[in-house]
């Protein structure tokens, strides 16, 4: 067995089936592939096995208390492949994904993890295009971080990294790929791609999801080196929200000029980030949609980070 696909799963069965279909259409020898689905939804076990007959496929049921990292780490214990391919259960791979991942890894002995670029349909909603543009900010180069939706590495490399951090509910890919970067390089290639079937498409749903994602922000810092370029992602969201709240208080205190000044300082980062993303997207996404994205994104991240802080304090006082 050459490649073991490991897919953690909970809910959205139809997307999992599409993910499995994309694996079954890989141009490499199917005998070199095994797929390990680690699910927290017991009723899907027989459905998955009966739906796809072409893959070497196994389904393992784990407790609902397990984090996504725990599911992935368990999957590795069942894997026989020389290479591990970690996928989310809502991605559709290009047909050449396996071939290009192995080629990219073998091209450079110092390369430890490879990942493919994200694409979306031409008719995708603006928010999905924004997410895709952010994902593809750096292409065909070594990067500081890789999202956990599609990762390929040698099993020996996984063992050297030490596995995924099971104490984190989210942000586990930040932590994992940061640890990997201490041992080698992370490469993001445009020679293969994937569609994120479960990508954010509506702003309200994105807002709720970012609150959830933000709750592990502070925990993900512990135990890893934070590069200077990453600090704004932690500092800017709460700073913006704090200044907005301050401007409202100043208005109530009848200090309109100071309130306007504070408000301007609050919105400057939004426009800086928006213009940067507008440029990254080659001006193909209307600037208004990008500004709207950050108007939702920054407060959600700030709320999530604050909730995560309270949870951390609660755990420490137990």
mmCIF file of C-alpha atoms in Angstrom:
data_model
loop_
_atom_site.group_PDB
_atom_site.id
_atom_site.type_symbol
_atom_site.label_atom_id
_atom_site.label_comp_id
_atom_site.label_asym_id
_atom_site.label_seq_id
_atom_site.Cartn_x
_atom_site.Cartn_y
_atom_site.Cartn_z
ATOM 1 C CA UNK A 1 0.000 0.000 0.000
ATOM 2 C CA UNK A 2 1.436 3.348 -1.033
ATOM 3 C CA UNK A 3 -1.082 6.018 0.075
ATOM 4 C CA UNK A 4 -3.488 5.919 3.018
ATOM 5 C CA UNK A 5 -6.267 8.502 2.860
ATOM 6 C CA UNK A 6 -7.494 9.439 6.340
ATOM 7 C CA UNK A 7 -10.829 11.257 6.509
ATOM 8 C CA UNK A 8 -12.383 12.399 9.808
ATOM 9 C CA UNK A 9 -16.160 12.688 9.508
ATOM 10 C CA UNK A 10 -19.208 13.977 11.351
ATOM 11 C CA UNK A 11 -22.411 14.723 9.459
ATOM 12 C CA UNK A 12 -22.930 15.867 5.831
ATOM 13 C CA UNK A 13 -22.925 12.342 4.423
ATOM 14 C CA UNK A 14 -23.492 13.458 0.810
ATOM 15 C CA UNK A 15 -20.260 15.479 0.805
ATOM 16 C CA UNK A 16 -18.314 12.519 2.157
ATOM 17 C CA UNK A 17 -19.579 10.425 -0.761
ATOM 18 C CA UNK A 18 -18.360 13.068 -3.235
ATOM 19 C CA UNK A 19 -14.975 13.093 -1.506
ATOM 20 C CA UNK A 20 -14.746 9.302 -1.864
ATOM 21 C CA UNK A 21 -15.794 9.541 -5.523
ATOM 22 C CA UNK A 22 -12.922 11.936 -6.233
ATOM 23 C CA UNK A 23 -10.480 9.470 -4.662
ATOM 24 C CA UNK A 24 -11.853 6.615 -6.764
ATOM 25 C CA UNK A 25 -11.164 8.673 -9.916
ATOM 26 C CA UNK A 26 -7.464 9.213 -9.185
ATOM 27 C CA UNK A 27 -5.253 8.456 -12.182
ATOM 28 C CA UNK A 28 -2.781 6.433 -10.121
ATOM 29 C CA UNK A 29 -3.090 2.677 -9.569
ATOM 30 C CA UNK A 30 -6.118 2.175 -7.307
ATOM 31 C CA UNK A 31 -4.401 -0.833 -5.734
ATOM 32 C CA UNK A 32 -1.913 1.602 -4.216
ATOM 33 C CA UNK A 33 -4.671 3.437 -2.302
ATOM 34 C CA UNK A 34 -6.567 2.691 0.879
ATOM 35 C CA UNK A 35 -9.182 4.933 2.474
ATOM 36 C CA UNK A 36 -9.808 5.118 6.215
ATOM 37 C CA UNK A 37 -12.933 7.016 7.305
ATOM 38 C CA UNK A 38 -12.964 7.796 11.021
ATOM 39 C CA UNK A 39 -16.500 8.870 11.855
ATOM 40 C CA UNK A 40 -18.584 9.915 14.844
ATOM 41 C CA UNK A 41 -21.812 9.015 13.045
ATOM 42 C CA UNK A 42 -22.396 5.247 13.539
ATOM 43 C CA UNK A 43 -25.345 4.965 11.126
ATOM 44 C CA UNK A 44 -23.193 5.840 8.106
ATOM 45 C CA UNK A 45 -20.872 2.839 8.424
ATOM 46 C CA UNK A 46 -22.848 0.443 6.242
ATOM 47 C CA UNK A 47 -23.997 3.233 3.913
ATOM 48 C CA UNK A 48 -20.421 4.236 3.102
ATOM 49 C CA UNK A 49 -19.257 0.673 2.545
ATOM 50 C CA UNK A 50 -22.200 -0.095 0.271
ATOM 51 C CA UNK A 51 -21.951 3.152 -1.717
ATOM 52 C CA UNK A 52 -18.381 2.787 -2.989
ATOM 53 C CA UNK A 53 -17.257 -0.650 -4.148
ATOM 54 C CA UNK A 54 -14.119 0.397 -6.044
ATOM 55 C CA UNK A 55 -11.992 1.574 -3.114
ATOM 56 C CA UNK A 56 -10.131 -0.326 -0.432
ATOM 57 C CA UNK A 57 -12.273 1.280 2.239
ATOM 58 C CA UNK A 58 -12.726 0.911 5.989
ATOM 59 C CA UNK A 59 -14.953 2.862 8.372
ATOM 60 C CA UNK A 60 -14.159 3.242 12.068
ATOM 61 C CA UNK A 61 -16.541 4.728 14.629
ATOM 62 C CA UNK A 62 -15.127 6.842 17.439
ATOM 63 C CA UNK A 63 -16.670 8.640 20.446
ATOM 64 C CA UNK A 64 -18.287 12.033 19.880
ATOM 65 C CA UNK A 65 -15.938 13.463 22.522
ATOM 66 C CA UNK A 66 -12.926 12.981 20.209
ATOM 67 C CA UNK A 67 -11.547 16.115 18.547
ATOM 68 C CA UNK A 68 -10.753 16.152 14.836
ATOM 69 C CA UNK A 69 -7.088 15.672 15.764
ATOM 70 C CA UNK A 70 -7.950 12.549 17.754
ATOM 71 C CA UNK A 71 -9.874 11.175 14.768
ATOM 72 C CA UNK A 72 -6.914 11.786 12.454
ATOM 73 C CA UNK A 73 -4.422 10.283 14.880
ATOM 74 C CA UNK A 74 -6.590 7.199 15.278
ATOM 75 C CA UNK A 75 -6.792 6.860 11.510
ATOM 76 C CA UNK A 76 -2.996 6.748 11.324
ATOM 77 C CA UNK A 77 -2.966 3.740 13.670
ATOM 78 C CA UNK A 78 -5.042 1.881 11.072
ATOM 79 C CA UNK A 79 -2.958 3.004 8.065
ATOM 80 C CA UNK A 80 -0.670 0.742 6.043
ATOM 81 C CA UNK A 81 0.563 3.262 3.479
ATOM 82 C CA UNK A 82 4.024 4.725 3.129
ATOM 83 C CA UNK A 83 2.330 8.097 2.570
ATOM 84 C CA UNK A 84 -0.549 9.646 4.501
ATOM 85 C CA UNK A 85 -3.161 11.858 2.834
ATOM 86 C CA UNK A 86 -5.286 13.814 5.304
ATOM 87 C CA UNK A 87 -8.544 15.054 3.811
ATOM 88 C CA UNK A 88 -11.583 16.787 5.208
ATOM 89 C CA UNK A 89 -14.840 14.995 4.430
ATOM 90 C CA UNK A 90 -16.028 17.793 2.146
ATOM 91 C CA UNK A 91 -13.340 18.167 -0.538
ATOM 92 C CA UNK A 92 -13.349 17.037 -4.162
ATOM 93 C CA UNK A 93 -9.849 16.298 -5.466
ATOM 94 C CA UNK A 94 -8.581 16.774 -9.004
ATOM 95 C CA UNK A 95 -7.864 13.454 -10.728
ATOM 96 C CA UNK A 96 -4.086 13.931 -10.561
ATOM 97 C CA UNK A 97 -3.918 14.775 -6.848
ATOM 98 C CA UNK A 98 -2.063 11.657 -5.685
ATOM 99 C CA UNK A 99 0.424 11.727 -8.553
ATOM 100 C CA UNK A 100 1.230 15.409 -8.075
ATOM 101 C CA UNK A 101 1.517 15.185 -4.289
ATOM 102 C CA UNK A 102 3.998 12.312 -4.466
ATOM 103 C CA UNK A 103 5.929 14.041 -7.263
ATOM 104 C CA UNK A 104 6.137 17.256 -5.241
ATOM 105 C CA UNK A 105 7.291 15.436 -2.094
ATOM 106 C CA UNK A 106 9.931 13.428 -3.941
ATOM 107 C CA UNK A 107 11.220 16.510 -5.774
ATOM 108 C CA UNK A 108 12.838 17.952 -2.640
ATOM 109 C CA UNK A 109 14.237 15.827 0.177
ATOM 110 C CA UNK A 110 13.701 18.694 2.629
ATOM 111 C CA UNK A 111 9.986 18.941 1.757
ATOM 112 C CA UNK A 112 7.852 17.455 4.523
ATOM 113 C CA UNK A 113 4.212 18.276 3.598
ATOM 114 C CA UNK A 114 2.524 19.177 0.314
ATOM 115 C CA UNK A 115 -0.928 20.567 -0.365
ATOM 116 C CA UNK A 116 -2.922 21.425 -3.511
ATOM 117 C CA UNK A 117 -4.492 24.760 -4.381
ATOM 118 C CA UNK A 118 -8.182 25.474 -3.867
ATOM 119 C CA UNK A 119 -10.487 26.277 -6.765
ATOM 120 C CA UNK A 120 -14.188 27.060 -7.041
ATOM 121 C CA UNK A 121 -16.786 27.077 -9.775
ATOM 122 C CA UNK A 122 -17.109 30.211 -11.902
ATOM 123 C CA UNK A 123 -20.648 30.742 -10.602
ATOM 124 C CA UNK A 124 -19.644 30.419 -6.934
ATOM 125 C CA UNK A 125 -21.019 33.109 -4.576
ATOM 126 C CA UNK A 126 -18.676 36.001 -3.674
ATOM 127 C CA UNK A 127 -17.875 34.664 -0.201
ATOM 128 C CA UNK A 128 -16.659 31.325 -1.599
ATOM 129 C CA UNK A 129 -14.468 33.180 -4.107
ATOM 130 C CA UNK A 130 -13.058 35.293 -1.277
ATOM 131 C CA UNK A 131 -12.194 32.209 0.760
ATOM 132 C CA UNK A 132 -10.558 30.628 -2.279
ATOM 133 C CA UNK A 133 -8.486 33.741 -2.989
ATOM 134 C CA UNK A 134 -7.279 33.840 0.629
ATOM 135 C CA UNK A 135 -6.314 30.179 0.447
ATOM 136 C CA UNK A 136 -4.278 30.816 -2.719
ATOM 137 C CA UNK A 137 -2.393 33.874 -1.490
ATOM 138 C CA UNK A 138 0.897 31.999 -2.081
ATOM 139 C CA UNK A 139 1.271 29.412 -4.842
ATOM 140 C CA UNK A 140 4.075 27.112 -6.028
ATOM 141 C CA UNK A 141 6.266 28.092 -3.135
ATOM 142 C CA UNK A 142 7.189 27.111 0.392
ATOM 143 C CA UNK A 143 4.741 28.545 2.907
ATOM 144 C CA UNK A 144 4.575 29.037 6.671
ATOM 145 C CA UNK A 145 1.251 27.240 7.127
ATOM 146 C CA UNK A 146 -1.002 24.783 5.286
ATOM 147 C CA UNK A 147 -4.749 24.272 5.880
ATOM 148 C CA UNK A 148 -5.708 20.802 7.037
ATOM 149 C CA UNK A 149 -8.224 20.152 4.243
ATOM 150 C CA UNK A 150 -5.670 18.318 2.082
ATOM 151 C CA UNK A 151 -2.236 17.364 3.334
ATOM 152 C CA UNK A 152 0.164 14.723 2.031
ATOM 153 C CA UNK A 153 3.288 13.517 3.833
ATOM 154 C CA UNK A 154 5.264 10.378 4.588
ATOM 155 C CA UNK A 155 4.121 8.292 7.523
ATOM 156 C CA UNK A 156 7.610 8.534 9.007
ATOM 157 C CA UNK A 157 7.329 12.328 8.864
ATOM 158 C CA UNK A 158 4.020 12.188 10.725
ATOM 159 C CA UNK A 159 5.670 10.143 13.468
ATOM 160 C CA UNK A 160 8.543 12.620 13.713
ATOM 161 C CA UNK A 161 6.092 15.542 13.990
ATOM 162 C CA UNK A 162 4.285 13.805 16.821
ATOM 163 C CA UNK A 163 0.746 13.732 15.467
ATOM 164 C CA UNK A 164 -2.083 16.247 15.630
ATOM 165 C CA UNK A 165 -2.758 18.145 18.899
ATOM 166 C CA UNK A 166 -5.755 16.390 20.435
ATOM 167 C CA UNK A 167 -6.301 19.141 23.033
ATOM 168 C CA UNK A 168 -7.335 21.677 20.346
ATOM 169 C CA UNK A 169 -10.921 21.806 19.085
ATOM 170 C CA UNK A 170 -9.946 23.970 16.098
ATOM 171 C CA UNK A 171 -6.711 25.495 14.705
ATOM 172 C CA UNK A 172 -5.101 22.049 14.889
ATOM 173 C CA UNK A 173 -3.704 22.503 11.367
ATOM 174 C CA UNK A 174 -1.843 25.672 12.457
ATOM 175 C CA UNK A 175 -0.208 23.749 15.284
ATOM 176 C CA UNK A 176 0.524 20.604 13.246
ATOM 177 C CA UNK A 177 2.039 22.332 10.227
ATOM 178 C CA UNK A 178 4.020 24.668 12.492
ATOM 179 C CA UNK A 179 5.608 21.637 14.141
ATOM 180 C CA UNK A 180 6.232 20.145 10.691
ATOM 181 C CA UNK A 181 7.951 23.343 9.527
ATOM 182 C CA UNK A 182 10.610 22.776 12.203
ATOM 183 C CA UNK A 183 11.592 19.564 10.402
ATOM 184 C CA UNK A 184 11.256 20.593 6.747
ATOM 185 C CA UNK A 185 9.438 22.803 4.261
ATOM 186 C CA UNK A 186 5.719 23.095 3.494
ATOM 187 C CA UNK A 187 4.865 23.316 -0.224
ATOM 188 C CA UNK A 188 1.657 24.628 -1.810
ATOM 189 C CA UNK A 189 1.299 23.599 -5.464
ATOM 190 C CA UNK A 190 -0.952 24.652 -8.347
ATOM 191 C CA UNK A 191 -0.254 21.437 -10.288
ATOM 192 C CA UNK A 192 -3.292 19.846 -8.659
ATOM 193 C CA UNK A 193 -6.367 21.267 -6.952
ATOM 194 C CA UNK A 194 -9.499 20.620 -4.956
ATOM 195 C CA UNK A 195 -12.945 22.092 -4.484
ATOM 196 C CA UNK A 196 -13.993 22.719 -0.895
ATOM 197 C CA UNK A 197 -17.588 21.500 -1.086
ATOM 198 C CA UNK A 198 -18.377 22.827 2.381
ATOM 199 C CA UNK A 199 -16.814 26.244 1.870
ATOM 200 C CA UNK A 200 -18.520 29.264 3.420
ATOM 201 C CA UNK A 201 -21.155 30.657 1.077
ATOM 202 C CA UNK A 202 -23.262 32.918 3.325
ATOM 203 C CA UNK A 203 -21.996 35.679 5.609
ATOM 204 C CA UNK A 204 -24.174 34.823 8.613
ATOM 205 C CA UNK A 205 -23.054 31.173 8.584
ATOM 206 C CA UNK A 206 -19.445 32.324 8.193
ATOM 207 C CA UNK A 207 -19.838 34.655 11.185
ATOM 208 C CA UNK A 208 -21.048 31.796 13.415
ATOM 209 C CA UNK A 209 -18.307 29.477 12.182
ATOM 210 C CA UNK A 210 -15.545 32.030 12.789
ATOM 211 C CA UNK A 211 -16.680 32.443 16.387
ATOM 212 C CA UNK A 212 -16.253 28.693 16.791
ATOM 213 C CA UNK A 213 -12.893 28.681 15.018
ATOM 214 C CA UNK A 214 -11.598 31.570 17.075
ATOM 215 C CA UNK A 215 -12.063 29.759 20.387
ATOM 216 C CA UNK A 216 -8.803 27.837 19.966
ATOM 217 C CA UNK A 217 -6.764 30.878 18.879
ATOM 218 C CA UNK A 218 -5.003 31.379 22.197
ATOM 219 C CA UNK A 219 -4.529 27.671 22.881
ATOM 220 C CA UNK A 220 -2.911 27.214 19.465
ATOM 221 C CA UNK A 221 -0.183 29.695 20.474
ATOM 222 C CA UNK A 222 1.008 27.573 23.377
ATOM 223 C CA UNK A 223 4.005 25.432 22.541
ATOM 224 C CA UNK A 224 4.844 26.970 19.176
ATOM 225 C CA UNK A 225 6.848 29.890 17.843
ATOM 226 C CA UNK A 226 4.637 32.692 16.513
ATOM 227 C CA UNK A 227 6.202 34.575 13.562
ATOM 228 C CA UNK A 228 5.772 38.348 13.509
ATOM 229 C CA UNK A 229 3.549 38.207 10.399
ATOM 230 C CA UNK A 230 1.034 36.052 12.308
ATOM 231 C CA UNK A 231 0.570 38.418 15.256
ATOM 232 C CA UNK A 232 -1.854 40.746 13.427
ATOM 233 C CA UNK A 233 -4.318 37.856 13.043
ATOM 234 C CA UNK A 234 -4.505 37.686 16.853
ATOM 235 C CA UNK A 235 -4.263 41.395 17.672
ATOM 236 C CA UNK A 236 -6.263 43.138 14.931
ATOM 237 C CA UNK A 237 -9.757 41.604 15.471
ATOM 238 C CA UNK A 238 -10.038 42.428 19.207
ATOM 239 C CA UNK A 239 -8.416 45.840 18.644
ATOM 240 C CA UNK A 240 -11.026 46.743 16.008
ATOM 241 C CA UNK A 241 -13.924 45.635 18.196
ATOM 242 C CA UNK A 242 -12.489 47.459 21.215
ATOM 243 C CA UNK A 243 -12.174 50.705 19.241
ATOM 244 C CA UNK A 244 -15.711 50.371 17.862
ATOM 245 C CA UNK A 245 -17.101 49.873 21.361
ATOM 246 C CA UNK A 246 -15.021 52.818 22.585
ATOM 247 C CA UNK A 247 -16.388 55.065 19.825
ATOM 248 C CA UNK A 248 -19.968 54.184 20.833
ATOM 249 C CA UNK A 249 -19.213 54.972 24.472
ATOM 250 C CA UNK A 250 -17.673 58.295 23.451
ATOM 251 C CA UNK A 251 -20.790 59.168 21.453
ATOM 252 C CA UNK A 252 -22.925 58.447 24.530
ATOM 253 C CA UNK A 253 -20.551 60.621 26.556
ATOM 254 C CA UNK A 254 -21.034 63.429 24.030
ATOM 255 C CA UNK A 255 -17.507 63.350 22.663
ATOM 256 C CA UNK A 256 -18.332 63.119 18.929
ATOM 257 C CA UNK A 257 -14.988 64.347 17.552
ATOM 258 C CA UNK A 258 -12.955 61.849 19.579
ATOM 259 C CA UNK A 259 -15.518 59.152 18.745
ATOM 260 C CA UNK A 260 -15.124 59.797 15.007
ATOM 261 C CA UNK A 261 -11.320 59.662 15.338
ATOM 262 C CA UNK A 262 -11.449 56.328 17.162
ATOM 263 C CA UNK A 263 -13.949 54.987 14.612
ATOM 264 C CA UNK A 264 -11.628 55.927 11.738
ATOM 265 C CA UNK A 265 -8.753 54.074 13.424
ATOM 266 C CA UNK A 266 -11.049 51.056 13.753
ATOM 267 C CA UNK A 267 -11.988 50.899 10.073
ATOM 268 C CA UNK A 268 -8.498 51.573 8.654
ATOM 269 C CA UNK A 269 -7.372 47.913 9.098
ATOM 270 C CA UNK A 270 -10.575 46.726 7.409
ATOM 271 C CA UNK A 271 -9.784 48.769 4.307
ATOM 272 C CA UNK A 272 -6.100 47.776 4.321
ATOM 273 C CA UNK A 273 -6.973 44.066 4.473
ATOM 274 C CA UNK A 274 -9.725 44.549 1.873
ATOM 275 C CA UNK A 275 -7.474 46.284 -0.649
ATOM 276 C CA UNK A 276 -4.804 43.615 -0.177
ATOM 277 C CA UNK A 277 -7.307 40.832 -0.841
ATOM 278 C CA UNK A 278 -8.789 42.748 -3.786
ATOM 279 C CA UNK A 279 -5.322 42.725 -5.313
ATOM 280 C CA UNK A 280 -4.720 39.039 -4.491
ATOM 281 C CA UNK A 281 -7.980 38.167 -6.255
ATOM 282 C CA UNK A 282 -6.778 40.078 -9.366
ATOM 283 C CA UNK A 283 -9.673 42.530 -8.883
ATOM 284 C CA UNK A 284 -12.149 39.812 -9.944
ATOM 285 C CA UNK A 285 -14.210 40.106 -6.749
ATOM 286 C CA UNK A 286 -16.110 43.320 -6.121
ATOM 287 C CA UNK A 287 -14.445 45.333 -3.361
ATOM 288 C CA UNK A 288 -17.784 45.748 -1.562
ATOM 289 C CA UNK A 289 -18.067 41.985 -0.956
ATOM 290 C CA UNK A 290 -14.518 41.891 0.405
ATOM 291 C CA UNK A 291 -15.171 44.782 2.801
ATOM 292 C CA UNK A 292 -18.367 43.027 3.922
ATOM 293 C CA UNK A 293 -16.365 39.856 4.545
ATOM 294 C CA UNK A 294 -13.996 41.621 6.945
ATOM 295 C CA UNK A 295 -16.869 43.478 8.627
ATOM 296 C CA UNK A 296 -18.201 40.042 9.615
ATOM 297 C CA UNK A 297 -14.849 38.284 10.031
ATOM 298 C CA UNK A 298 -13.041 40.546 12.504
ATOM 299 C CA UNK A 299 -15.841 40.789 15.136
ATOM 300 C CA UNK A 300 -16.464 37.030 14.899
ATOM 301 C CA UNK A 301 -12.784 36.276 15.481
ATOM 302 C CA UNK A 302 -12.687 38.698 18.415
ATOM 303 C CA UNK A 303 -15.763 37.112 20.022
ATOM 304 C CA UNK A 304 -14.339 33.617 19.500
ATOM 305 C CA UNK A 305 -10.980 34.588 20.991
ATOM 306 C CA UNK A 306 -12.712 36.128 24.033
ATOM 307 C CA UNK A 307 -14.824 32.998 24.547
ATOM 308 C CA UNK A 308 -11.678 30.888 24.252
ATOM 309 C CA UNK A 309 -9.982 33.035 26.902
ATOM 310 C CA UNK A 310 -12.840 32.495 29.345
ATOM 311 C CA UNK A 311 -12.776 28.750 28.668
ATOM 312 C CA UNK A 312 -9.030 28.642 29.287
ATOM 313 C CA UNK A 313 -9.447 30.538 32.557
ATOM 314 C CA UNK A 314 -12.254 28.170 33.542
ATOM 315 C CA UNK A 315 -10.087 25.107 32.896
ATOM 316 C CA UNK A 316 -7.155 26.562 34.878
ATOM 317 C CA UNK A 317 -9.347 27.291 37.909
ATOM 318 C CA UNK A 318 -10.778 23.786 38.118
#
